[in-house]
Short mmCIF file of N, CA and C and ligand atoms in Angstrom, two decimals:
data_model
loop_
_atom_site.label_atom_id
_atom_site.label_comp_id
_atom_site.label_asym_id
_atom_site.label_seq_id
_atom_site.Cartn_x
_atom_site.Cartn_y
_atom_site.Cartn_z
N MET A 1 0.73 -1.39 -0.20
CA MET A 1 -0.06 -0.16 0.07
C MET A 1 0.75 1.15 -0.22
N GLY A 2 0.17 2.15 -0.80
CA GLY A 2 1.10 3.20 -0.76
C GLY A 2 0.60 4.98 0.20
N ILE A 3 1.18 5.78 -0.50
CA ILE A 3 0.72 6.78 0.78
C ILE A 3 0.19 7.96 -0.21
N ILE A 4 -0.81 8.90 0.97
CA ILE A 4 -1.40 9.94 0.19
C ILE A 4 -0.84 10.92 0.89
N ARG A 5 -0.67 12.16 -0.33
CA ARG A 5 0.10 13.34 0.17
C ARG A 5 -0.48 14.55 -0.62
N PRO A 6 0.06 15.69 0.01
CA PRO A 6 -0.67 17.08 -0.60
C PRO A 6 -0.27 16.93 -2.13
N MET A 7 -0.40 17.13 -3.18
CA MET A 7 -0.26 17.49 -4.18
C MET A 7 0.48 19.24 -4.28
N GLU A 8 1.94 19.19 -4.96
CA GLU A 8 2.78 19.52 -4.64
C GLU A 8 2.91 20.56 -6.62
N GLU A 9 3.72 21.40 -6.33
CA GLU A 9 4.02 22.17 -7.57
C GLU A 9 4.74 21.39 -8.47
N SER A 10 5.39 20.54 -8.15
CA SER A 10 6.27 19.77 -8.85
C SER A 10 5.48 18.59 -9.72
N ASP A 11 4.19 18.23 -8.53
CA ASP A 11 3.59 17.33 -9.44
C ASP A 11 2.59 17.79 -10.82
N LEU A 12 2.59 19.13 -10.99
CA LEU A 12 1.65 19.64 -12.29
C LEU A 12 1.65 18.89 -13.34
N ASP A 13 3.04 18.74 -13.97
CA ASP A 13 3.05 18.30 -14.95
C ASP A 13 2.41 16.71 -15.28
N ASN A 14 2.95 15.81 -14.17
CA ASN A 14 2.39 14.87 -14.32
C ASN A 14 0.81 14.65 -14.04
N VAL A 15 0.06 15.15 -13.57
CA VAL A 15 -1.55 15.54 -13.11
C VAL A 15 -1.81 15.92 -14.53
N LEU A 16 -1.32 16.93 -15.21
CA LEU A 16 -1.67 17.36 -16.18
C LEU A 16 -2.02 16.09 -17.39
N ARG A 17 -0.68 15.59 -17.58
CA ARG A 17 -0.37 14.55 -18.22
C ARG A 17 -1.51 13.19 -17.90
N TRP A 18 -2.11 12.98 -16.94
CA TRP A 18 -2.80 12.23 -16.74
C TRP A 18 -4.41 12.16 -16.40
N ARG A 19 -4.40 13.91 -16.42
CA ARG A 19 -5.99 14.30 -16.67
C ARG A 19 -6.63 14.46 -17.94
N ASN A 20 -5.36 14.91 -19.00
CA ASN A 20 -5.61 14.87 -20.65
C ASN A 20 -5.45 13.19 -21.68
N HIS A 21 -5.36 12.89 -20.42
CA HIS A 21 -5.07 11.30 -21.01
C HIS A 21 -6.30 11.17 -21.43
N PRO A 22 -6.68 10.24 -22.64
CA PRO A 22 -8.06 10.01 -23.48
C PRO A 22 -8.79 9.27 -22.32
N SER A 23 -7.92 8.46 -21.39
CA SER A 23 -8.75 6.99 -21.02
C SER A 23 -9.58 8.18 -19.73
N ILE A 24 -8.76 9.04 -19.46
CA ILE A 24 -9.12 9.65 -18.13
C ILE A 24 -10.38 10.63 -18.51
N ARG A 25 -10.29 11.72 -19.64
CA ARG A 25 -10.74 12.81 -20.20
C ARG A 25 -12.18 12.47 -20.29
N ARG A 26 -12.45 11.14 -21.04
CA ARG A 26 -13.76 10.93 -21.33
C ARG A 26 -14.57 10.43 -20.15
N SER A 27 -14.36 10.24 -18.89
CA SER A 27 -14.55 9.51 -17.91
C SER A 27 -14.78 11.11 -16.54
N MET A 28 -14.42 11.96 -17.16
CA MET A 28 -14.52 13.29 -16.26
C MET A 28 -16.26 14.27 -16.88
N LEU A 29 -16.38 15.04 -15.95
CA LEU A 29 -17.96 15.80 -15.93
C LEU A 29 -17.57 16.69 -17.03
N THR A 30 -16.20 17.53 -17.04
CA THR A 30 -15.80 18.39 -17.78
C THR A 30 -14.40 17.96 -18.74
N GLN A 31 -14.69 17.40 -20.42
CA GLN A 31 -14.02 16.38 -20.87
C GLN A 31 -12.98 17.45 -22.04
N HIS A 32 -12.87 18.36 -21.72
CA HIS A 32 -11.98 19.43 -22.82
C HIS A 32 -10.68 19.58 -22.53
N GLU A 33 -9.71 19.60 -23.25
CA GLU A 33 -7.97 19.74 -23.17
C GLU A 33 -7.83 20.60 -22.65
N ILE A 34 -7.51 20.34 -21.37
CA ILE A 34 -6.99 21.30 -20.21
C ILE A 34 -5.23 21.69 -20.72
N SER A 35 -5.53 23.37 -21.14
CA SER A 35 -4.30 24.00 -21.02
C SER A 35 -3.22 23.63 -20.08
N LEU A 36 -1.92 24.20 -20.11
CA LEU A 36 -1.17 24.37 -19.05
C LEU A 36 -1.07 25.43 -18.24
N SER A 37 -1.72 26.90 -19.06
CA SER A 37 -2.08 27.90 -17.87
C SER A 37 -3.73 27.58 -17.22
N GLU A 38 -4.25 26.82 -18.10
CA GLU A 38 -5.55 26.63 -17.25
C GLU A 38 -5.30 26.04 -15.93
N HIS A 39 -4.34 24.65 -16.20
CA HIS A 39 -4.34 23.85 -15.37
C HIS A 39 -3.63 24.16 -13.93
N THR A 40 -2.36 25.66 -14.10
CA THR A 40 -1.43 26.29 -13.44
C THR A 40 -2.56 27.12 -12.75
N ASP A 41 -3.68 27.63 -13.16
CA ASP A 41 -3.97 29.20 -12.61
C ASP A 41 -5.09 28.11 -11.57
N TRP A 42 -5.87 27.08 -12.20
CA TRP A 42 -6.44 25.88 -11.30
C TRP A 42 -6.17 25.67 -9.83
N PHE A 43 -4.84 25.23 -10.32
CA PHE A 43 -3.82 25.18 -8.79
C PHE A 43 -3.70 26.48 -7.87
N LYS A 44 -3.25 26.92 -8.76
CA LYS A 44 -2.96 28.77 -7.44
C LYS A 44 -4.24 28.67 -7.09
N SER A 45 -5.35 28.89 -7.74
CA SER A 45 -6.76 28.93 -7.37
C SER A 45 -7.12 28.14 -5.90
N ILE A 46 -6.92 26.91 -5.92
CA ILE A 46 -7.27 25.60 -4.75
C ILE A 46 -6.60 26.42 -3.51
N GLN A 47 -4.89 26.88 -3.58
CA GLN A 47 -4.05 27.09 -3.03
C GLN A 47 -4.46 27.52 -1.46
N SER A 48 -5.49 28.52 -2.04
CA SER A 48 -6.02 29.48 -0.46
C SER A 48 -7.43 28.93 -0.50
N ASP A 49 -8.25 27.96 -0.44
CA ASP A 49 -8.96 27.15 -0.50
C ASP A 49 -8.96 26.22 0.47
N VAL A 50 -9.16 26.66 1.93
CA VAL A 50 -9.21 25.46 3.02
C VAL A 50 -10.42 24.34 2.80
N ASN A 51 -11.27 24.27 2.14
CA ASN A 51 -12.24 23.16 1.91
C ASN A 51 -11.62 22.15 0.60
N LYS A 52 -10.83 22.42 0.28
CA LYS A 52 -9.33 22.10 -1.32
C LYS A 52 -8.73 20.72 -0.96
N TYR A 53 -8.55 19.78 -1.01
CA TYR A 53 -7.26 18.98 -0.77
C TYR A 53 -7.01 18.20 -1.97
N PRO A 54 -6.07 18.90 -2.57
CA PRO A 54 -5.64 17.96 -4.28
C PRO A 54 -4.63 16.82 -3.37
N MET A 55 -4.65 15.71 -3.90
CA MET A 55 -3.81 15.09 -3.36
C MET A 55 -3.00 13.76 -4.29
N ILE A 56 -1.56 13.42 -3.90
CA ILE A 56 -1.04 12.10 -4.89
C ILE A 56 -0.87 11.06 -3.87
N TYR A 57 -1.38 9.86 -4.90
CA TYR A 57 -1.24 8.82 -4.27
C TYR A 57 0.46 8.50 -4.88
N GLU A 58 1.19 7.91 -3.99
CA GLU A 58 2.39 7.46 -4.39
C GLU A 58 3.05 6.06 -3.81
N GLU A 59 3.77 5.01 -4.55
CA GLU A 59 3.96 3.74 -4.10
C GLU A 59 5.71 3.96 -4.14
N ASP A 60 6.27 3.96 -3.14
CA ASP A 60 7.88 3.90 -3.26
C ASP A 60 8.44 5.10 -3.73
N GLY A 61 7.71 6.19 -3.62
CA GLY A 61 8.07 7.51 -4.18
C GLY A 61 7.65 7.58 -5.68
N VAL A 62 6.92 6.67 -6.27
CA VAL A 62 6.50 6.63 -7.43
C VAL A 62 5.19 7.28 -7.41
N PRO A 63 4.61 8.64 -8.08
CA PRO A 63 2.92 9.10 -8.30
C PRO A 63 2.29 8.47 -8.98
N LEU A 64 0.84 7.39 -8.74
CA LEU A 64 0.71 6.48 -9.17
C LEU A 64 -1.07 6.96 -9.47
N GLY A 65 -1.39 8.18 -9.07
CA GLY A 65 -2.83 8.60 -8.87
C GLY A 65 -2.73 10.23 -8.31
N TYR A 66 -3.91 10.49 -8.83
CA TYR A 66 -4.41 11.88 -8.09
C TYR A 66 -5.88 11.61 -7.03
N VAL A 67 -5.67 12.14 -6.34
CA VAL A 67 -7.42 12.17 -5.24
C VAL A 67 -7.36 13.66 -4.96
N ASN A 68 -8.96 13.84 -5.28
CA ASN A 68 -8.87 15.17 -4.25
C ASN A 68 -10.46 14.83 -3.55
N PHE A 69 -10.20 16.00 -2.57
CA PHE A 69 -11.29 16.03 -1.29
C PHE A 69 -11.95 17.31 -1.27
N ASN A 70 -12.98 17.70 -1.76
CA ASN A 70 -13.57 18.67 -1.45
C ASN A 70 -15.01 18.94 -0.59
N ILE A 71 -14.25 19.38 0.63
CA ILE A 71 -14.91 19.51 1.66
C ILE A 71 -16.25 20.39 1.62
N ILE A 72 -17.78 19.72 1.66
CA ILE A 72 -18.62 20.95 1.37
C ILE A 72 -18.82 21.88 2.73
N PRO A 73 -18.87 22.51 2.67
CA PRO A 73 -18.67 23.90 3.71
C PRO A 73 -19.62 23.35 4.66
N GLU A 74 -19.33 24.22 6.44
CA GLU A 74 -20.00 23.69 7.39
C GLU A 74 -20.40 21.87 7.62
N SER A 75 -19.51 21.27 7.23
CA SER A 75 -20.01 19.83 7.27
C SER A 75 -19.04 18.98 7.43
N SER A 76 -19.09 17.71 7.74
CA SER A 76 -17.73 16.80 8.13
C SER A 76 -18.08 15.94 6.71
N SER A 77 -18.43 16.12 5.52
CA SER A 77 -18.64 15.75 4.45
C SER A 77 -17.88 16.03 3.06
N ALA A 78 -17.46 15.20 2.68
CA ALA A 78 -17.06 15.76 1.30
C ALA A 78 -16.82 14.77 -0.28
N ASN A 79 -16.65 15.92 -1.27
CA ASN A 79 -16.69 15.09 -2.51
C ASN A 79 -15.39 14.67 -3.02
N TRP A 80 -15.50 13.36 -3.34
CA TRP A 80 -13.79 13.20 -4.00
C TRP A 80 -14.00 13.01 -5.36
N GLY A 81 -12.50 12.94 -6.15
CA GLY A 81 -12.49 12.92 -7.40
C GLY A 81 -11.06 11.88 -7.86
N PHE A 82 -10.59 11.50 -8.66
CA PHE A 82 -9.75 10.18 -8.48
C PHE A 82 -9.23 10.35 -9.99
N TYR A 83 -8.34 9.57 -10.02
CA TYR A 83 -7.81 8.95 -11.52
C TYR A 83 -6.50 8.11 -11.01
N SER A 84 -6.16 6.64 -11.63
CA SER A 84 -4.91 6.26 -11.60
C SER A 84 -4.39 6.58 -12.31
N ALA A 85 -2.50 6.62 -12.57
CA ALA A 85 -1.64 7.41 -13.77
C ALA A 85 -2.54 6.03 -15.29
N PRO A 86 -2.30 6.46 -16.51
CA PRO A 86 -2.69 5.69 -17.46
C PRO A 86 -2.12 4.39 -17.58
N ASP A 87 -0.63 4.57 -17.08
CA ASP A 87 -0.01 3.48 -17.23
C ASP A 87 0.15 2.93 -16.08
N SER A 88 0.01 2.96 -14.78
CA SER A 88 0.02 1.95 -14.08
C SER A 88 -0.39 0.92 -13.93
N PRO A 89 0.07 -0.26 -12.92
CA PRO A 89 -0.50 -1.78 -13.29
C PRO A 89 -1.47 -1.82 -12.27
N LYS A 90 -2.31 -2.89 -12.89
CA LYS A 90 -3.51 -3.59 -12.58
C LYS A 90 -3.62 -3.44 -10.59
N GLY A 91 -4.28 -2.72 -10.00
CA GLY A 91 -4.73 -2.98 -8.60
C GLY A 91 -4.48 -1.62 -8.28
N THR A 92 -4.01 -0.84 -9.29
CA THR A 92 -2.89 0.64 -8.07
C THR A 92 -4.69 1.20 -8.02
N GLY A 93 -5.91 1.14 -8.51
CA GLY A 93 -6.98 2.09 -8.30
C GLY A 93 -7.01 1.47 -7.20
N THR A 94 -7.54 0.35 -6.87
CA THR A 94 -8.10 -0.33 -5.32
C THR A 94 -7.17 0.25 -4.27
N ARG A 95 -5.67 -0.03 -4.33
CA ARG A 95 -4.80 0.67 -3.59
C ARG A 95 -5.17 2.07 -3.08
N LEU A 96 -5.44 2.76 -4.34
CA LEU A 96 -5.47 4.45 -4.13
C LEU A 96 -7.14 4.90 -3.50
N GLY A 97 -7.42 3.68 -3.37
CA GLY A 97 -9.01 4.19 -2.91
C GLY A 97 -8.96 3.96 -1.28
N LEU A 98 -8.40 2.69 -1.00
CA LEU A 98 -7.99 2.53 0.22
C LEU A 98 -7.33 3.21 1.07
N SER A 99 -6.57 3.76 0.23
CA SER A 99 -5.70 4.73 1.18
C SER A 99 -6.03 6.15 1.20
N ALA A 100 -6.63 6.24 -0.01
CA ALA A 100 -7.56 7.80 0.25
C ALA A 100 -8.70 7.83 1.26
N LEU A 101 -9.10 6.66 1.63
CA LEU A 101 -10.25 6.55 2.29
C LEU A 101 -9.66 6.49 3.67
N ASP A 102 -9.02 6.02 4.23
CA ASP A 102 -7.86 6.02 5.31
C ASP A 102 -7.48 7.27 5.91
N TYR A 103 -7.33 8.27 4.97
CA TYR A 103 -6.85 9.63 4.87
C TYR A 103 -8.34 10.15 5.16
N ALA A 104 -9.39 10.22 4.35
CA ALA A 104 -10.47 10.78 4.69
C ALA A 104 -10.86 10.54 6.54
N PHE A 105 -10.85 9.51 6.55
CA PHE A 105 -11.50 9.26 8.21
C PHE A 105 -10.46 9.62 9.11
N LYS A 106 -9.48 9.46 8.80
CA LYS A 106 -8.59 9.45 9.80
C LYS A 106 -7.58 11.17 9.98
N LYS A 107 -6.99 11.28 8.58
CA LYS A 107 -6.76 12.39 8.74
C LYS A 107 -7.54 13.79 8.63
N LEU A 108 -8.56 13.77 8.02
CA LEU A 108 -9.40 14.85 7.51
C LEU A 108 -10.64 14.80 8.52
N ASN A 109 -10.80 13.54 8.98
CA ASN A 109 -11.84 13.52 10.09
C ASN A 109 -12.96 13.55 9.82
N LEU A 110 -13.17 12.89 8.46
CA LEU A 110 -14.68 13.28 8.09
C LEU A 110 -15.43 12.32 8.39
N ASP A 111 -16.86 12.60 8.27
CA ASP A 111 -18.00 11.02 8.32
C ASP A 111 -18.58 10.89 7.28
N LYS A 112 -17.97 11.10 5.84
CA LYS A 112 -18.80 10.78 4.73
C LYS A 112 -17.90 11.38 3.78
N VAL A 113 -17.81 10.69 2.46
CA VAL A 113 -16.87 10.99 1.54
C VAL A 113 -18.09 10.52 0.38
N CYS A 114 -18.55 11.28 -0.51
CA CYS A 114 -19.61 10.94 -1.99
C CYS A 114 -18.59 11.31 -2.98
N GLY A 115 -19.20 10.35 -3.95
CA GLY A 115 -18.52 10.06 -5.23
C GLY A 115 -19.66 10.14 -6.31
N GLN A 116 -19.31 10.87 -7.34
CA GLN A 116 -20.16 10.54 -8.57
C GLN A 116 -20.01 9.95 -9.27
N ALA A 117 -20.03 9.20 -10.70
CA ALA A 117 -19.48 8.56 -11.63
C ALA A 117 -20.82 8.60 -12.82
N LEU A 118 -20.66 8.90 -14.27
CA LEU A 118 -21.27 8.79 -15.28
C LEU A 118 -21.80 7.77 -15.54
N SER A 119 -22.95 7.19 -15.80
CA SER A 119 -23.33 5.72 -15.83
C SER A 119 -22.92 4.99 -16.69
N SER A 120 -21.77 5.79 -18.05
CA SER A 120 -21.26 4.97 -19.10
C SER A 120 -19.84 4.47 -18.62
N ASN A 121 -19.50 5.10 -17.06
CA ASN A 121 -17.85 5.02 -16.83
C ASN A 121 -18.43 3.71 -15.72
N LYS A 122 -17.98 2.55 -16.52
CA LYS A 122 -18.07 1.32 -15.75
C LYS A 122 -16.89 0.93 -15.17
N ALA A 123 -15.77 1.28 -15.45
CA ALA A 123 -14.42 1.27 -14.20
C ALA A 123 -14.92 2.28 -13.04
N SER A 124 -15.54 2.99 -13.11
CA SER A 124 -15.99 4.32 -11.77
C SER A 124 -16.98 3.23 -11.07
N VAL A 125 -17.54 3.17 -11.79
CA VAL A 125 -19.01 2.46 -11.11
C VAL A 125 -18.52 0.89 -10.37
N ASN A 126 -18.25 0.43 -11.24
CA ASN A 126 -17.20 -1.22 -10.22
C ASN A 126 -16.45 -0.87 -9.15
N PHE A 127 -15.79 0.38 -9.93
CA PHE A 127 -14.71 0.58 -8.46
C PHE A 127 -15.27 0.88 -7.23
N HIS A 128 -16.33 2.34 -7.53
CA HIS A 128 -16.83 2.71 -6.07
C HIS A 128 -17.77 1.10 -5.65
N LEU A 129 -18.13 0.13 -6.35
CA LEU A 129 -19.23 -0.23 -5.54
C LEU A 129 -17.87 -1.87 -4.68
N LYS A 130 -16.70 -1.95 -5.65
CA LYS A 130 -15.83 -3.02 -5.08
C LYS A 130 -15.18 -2.27 -3.85
N LEU A 131 -15.28 -1.08 -3.47
CA LEU A 131 -14.59 -0.22 -2.67
C LEU A 131 -15.48 -0.52 -1.39
N GLY A 132 -17.17 -0.68 -1.62
CA GLY A 132 -17.78 -0.76 -0.82
C GLY A 132 -18.54 0.78 -0.71
N PHE A 133 -18.49 1.68 -1.37
CA PHE A 133 -19.65 2.56 -1.75
C PHE A 133 -21.01 2.06 -1.73
N ILE A 134 -22.03 2.84 -1.17
CA ILE A 134 -23.40 2.35 -1.53
C ILE A 134 -24.00 3.77 -2.34
N GLU A 135 -24.74 2.76 -3.79
CA GLU A 135 -25.25 3.84 -4.21
C GLU A 135 -26.52 4.33 -3.51
N GLU A 136 -26.35 5.78 -3.75
CA GLU A 136 -27.61 6.79 -3.21
C GLU A 136 -28.49 7.19 -4.18
N GLY A 137 -28.19 7.26 -5.09
CA GLY A 137 -29.37 7.71 -6.23
C GLY A 137 -28.95 8.07 -7.62
N VAL A 138 -29.71 8.60 -8.74
CA VAL A 138 -29.42 8.53 -10.07
C VAL A 138 -29.90 9.80 -10.15
N LEU A 139 -28.91 11.06 -10.54
CA LEU A 139 -29.22 12.25 -11.21
C LEU A 139 -29.54 12.04 -12.59
N ARG A 140 -30.87 12.24 -12.70
CA ARG A 140 -30.97 11.81 -14.64
C ARG A 140 -30.87 13.03 -15.54
N GLU A 141 -30.43 12.23 -16.44
CA GLU A 141 -30.13 13.45 -17.35
C GLU A 141 -29.07 14.40 -16.87
N GLN A 142 -28.51 14.59 -16.08
CA GLN A 142 -27.41 15.08 -15.43
C GLN A 142 -26.27 15.85 -16.27
N SER A 143 -25.90 15.31 -17.33
CA SER A 143 -24.91 15.65 -18.00
C SER A 143 -25.09 15.55 -19.12
N LYS A 144 -24.43 16.70 -19.93
CA LYS A 144 -24.35 17.03 -21.29
C LYS A 144 -23.12 16.98 -22.06
N GLN A 145 -22.81 16.12 -23.04
CA GLN A 145 -22.00 16.15 -23.77
C GLN A 145 -22.29 15.85 -25.25
N GLY A 146 -22.12 17.47 -26.11
CA GLY A 146 -22.55 17.62 -27.53
C GLY A 146 -23.89 17.36 -26.75
N LEU A 147 -24.52 16.27 -28.05
CA LEU A 147 -26.04 16.19 -28.09
C LEU A 147 -26.81 15.06 -26.97
N LYS A 148 -25.70 14.14 -26.36
CA LYS A 148 -25.94 13.38 -25.44
C LYS A 148 -25.84 13.62 -24.21
N TYR A 149 -26.87 13.51 -23.70
CA TYR A 149 -27.63 13.10 -22.32
C TYR A 149 -27.09 11.81 -21.21
N GLN A 150 -26.57 12.06 -20.12
CA GLN A 150 -26.16 10.89 -19.64
C GLN A 150 -26.72 11.16 -18.12
N ASP A 151 -27.04 9.91 -17.32
CA ASP A 151 -27.18 9.89 -15.82
C ASP A 151 -25.96 10.19 -15.24
N ILE A 152 -26.35 10.51 -13.75
CA ILE A 152 -24.78 10.56 -12.89
C ILE A 152 -25.39 9.51 -11.71
N ILE A 153 -24.18 8.91 -11.48
CA ILE A 153 -24.96 7.89 -10.49
C ILE A 153 -24.19 8.36 -9.55
N CYS A 154 -24.70 8.86 -7.95
CA CYS A 154 -24.24 9.47 -6.69
C CYS A 154 -23.79 7.80 -5.43
N TYR A 155 -23.00 8.06 -5.30
CA TYR A 155 -22.07 7.13 -3.97
C TYR A 155 -22.12 7.57 -2.40
N SER A 156 -21.80 6.48 -1.38
CA SER A 156 -21.48 7.52 -0.60
C SER A 156 -20.70 6.44 0.27
N PHE A 157 -19.75 6.93 1.25
CA PHE A 157 -19.31 5.81 2.05
C PHE A 157 -19.09 6.47 3.29
N LEU A 158 -19.58 6.12 4.49
CA LEU A 158 -19.90 6.74 5.89
C LEU A 158 -18.47 6.35 6.75
N ARG A 159 -17.94 6.67 7.46
CA ARG A 159 -17.55 6.41 8.68
C ARG A 159 -17.73 5.14 9.13
N GLU A 160 -18.75 4.76 9.32
CA GLU A 160 -19.36 3.91 10.23
C GLU A 160 -18.97 2.40 8.91
N ASP A 161 -19.29 2.63 7.61
CA ASP A 161 -18.90 1.55 6.63
C ASP A 161 -17.74 1.24 6.62
N TRP A 162 -16.59 2.53 6.94
CA TRP A 162 -15.13 2.43 7.18
C TRP A 162 -14.82 1.23 8.28
N ILE A 163 -15.34 1.67 9.41
CA ILE A 163 -14.52 1.05 10.75
C ILE A 163 -15.71 -0.35 10.49
N ARG A 164 -16.33 -0.71 9.85
CA ARG A 164 -16.87 -2.31 9.59
C ARG A 164 -16.00 -2.68 8.41
N LYS A 165 -15.74 -1.99 7.85
CA LYS A 165 -14.36 -2.99 6.80
C LYS A 165 -13.26 -2.76 7.11
N LEU A 166 -12.94 -2.19 8.60
CA LEU A 166 -11.84 -2.30 9.25
C LEU A 166 -11.97 -3.38 10.48
N ALA A 167 -12.77 -3.46 10.81
CA ALA A 167 -13.08 -4.79 11.61
C ALA A 167 -13.21 -6.08 10.28
N HIS A 168 -13.91 -6.37 9.83
CA HIS A 168 -13.54 -7.41 8.87
C HIS A 168 -12.14 -7.59 7.85
N LYS A 169 -11.23 -6.80 8.33
CA LYS A 169 -10.20 -6.80 8.06
C LYS A 169 -9.95 -6.74 5.89
N ASP A 170 -11.15 -5.82 6.03
CA ASP A 170 -11.32 -5.95 4.48
C ASP A 170 -10.52 -4.98 3.56
N VAL A 171 -9.61 -4.65 4.12
CA VAL A 171 -8.36 -3.35 3.42
C VAL A 171 -6.75 -3.85 2.91
C1 COA B 1 -11.48 4.03 -12.00
C2 COA B 1 -10.15 3.73 -12.15
C3 COA B 1 -9.44 4.92 -10.41
C4 COA B 1 -9.73 2.20 -11.42
O1 COA B 1 -8.03 2.51 -11.29
P1 COA B 1 -7.65 0.87 -11.69
O2 COA B 1 -5.96 1.06 -11.47
O3 COA B 1 -8.38 0.09 -12.87
O4 COA B 1 -7.99 -0.20 -10.62
P2 COA B 1 -7.84 -1.73 -10.02
O5 COA B 1 -7.62 -2.43 -11.53
O6 COA B 1 -7.83 -1.86 -8.27
O7 COA B 1 -9.48 -2.29 -10.44
C5 COA B 1 -10.28 -1.86 -9.58
C6 COA B 1 -11.91 -2.40 -9.95
O8 COA B 1 -12.31 -1.32 -10.84
C7 COA B 1 -13.20 -1.58 -11.54
N1 COA B 1 -12.29 -1.78 -13.39
C8 COA B 1 -11.07 -1.37 -13.34
N2 COA B 1 -10.95 -0.84 -14.82
C9 COA B 1 -12.50 -1.54 -15.37
C10 COA B 1 -13.03 -1.75 -16.69
N3 COA B 1 -12.41 -1.34 -17.68
N4 COA B 1 -13.75 -2.47 -16.99
C11 COA B 1 -14.70 -2.19 -15.89
N5 COA B 1 -14.55 -2.46 -14.34
C12 COA B 1 -12.88 -1.88 -14.40
C13 COA B 1 -13.41 -3.20 -11.46
O9 COA B 1 -14.26 -3.38 -10.60
C14 COA B 1 -11.97 -3.44 -10.70
O10 COA B 1 -11.97 -4.72 -9.80
P3 COA B 1 -11.75 -6.06 -10.09
O11 COA B 1 -10.38 -6.05 -10.73
O12 COA B 1 -11.69 -6.75 -8.80
O13 COA B 1 -12.59 -6.19 -11.26
C15 COA B 1 -9.46 4.10 -13.01
O14 COA B 1 -9.82 3.32 -14.12
C16 COA B 1 -9.60 5.07 -13.73
O15 COA B 1 -8.50 6.22 -13.12
N6 COA B 1 -10.39 5.74 -14.87
C17 COA B 1 -10.74 6.66 -14.87
C18 COA B 1 -10.72 8.04 -14.20
C19 COA B 1 -12.33 8.31 -13.62
O16 COA B 1 -12.77 7.06 -14.19
N7 COA B 1 -12.34 8.76 -12.72
C20 COA B 1 -13.54 9.02 -11.62
C21 COA B 1 -14.58 9.77 -12.30
S1 COA B 1 -15.82 9.18 -11.50
#
C-alpha cells in the first residue's frame, strides 16, 4: 500500500498529463483538453481554499494517481474525485481508493465521502462498488456531452462503513 500526500507544484506536469489522457478525459464531467495555463491557474486558485485537498497517491516515491477531497462547507462530508495514472499496473486504483478513504476518515476526520460517476463509466461504477460505496441515487440526464445526455450515479461511504470494513480486515 502506498501513501496519500498533498499535491505540490512539482506534480503539476504529471497531473496534467494524466488528466488530459483520453482514457481519463472521457470519464470526467468536463472533457475538454486542459491547457498548462488553465491547469496552473486551477492549482493556484485552490491553494487558498481551505476546503480543497488535492492529493497524490504514490508507492515507493513513484506518483501513481491523483485524488481530491472537496469538503462541503460547514459539514464533515466531502466529494471526492480520482484517477490512477493511465500506465499504472492493475490494482493501483484499489490501493489508491483504500489509502484515500483511510486518509479521509483518519486525517481529515470526515464522516462521509461522496462520489459521482457517469453511468457510462463502468470502471468507476464497479470501482465504487468494489470499495464498498453505497449507491444513493441517480441524477437523471444530469450530464450533457454534445447532444447526448447521461445519468450521474451518486455514491457514499460513511465513517461507520469504514469501521466495519476495518473490523472485517477488508482493507
Ligand atoms: C476507476 C479507476 C481509478 C480504477 O483504477 P484501476 O487502476 O483500474 O483499479 P484496479 O485495477 O484496482 O481495479 C479496481 C476495480 O475497478 C473496476 N474496473 C477497473 N477497470 C475496469 C474496466 N475497464 N471495466 C470495468 N470495471 C473496471 C473493477 O471493479 C476492478 O476490480 P476487479 O479487478 O476486481 O474487477 C481508473 O480506471 C481510472 O482512473 N479511470 C479514469 C478516471 C475515472 O473514471 N475517475 C473517476 C471519475 S468518477
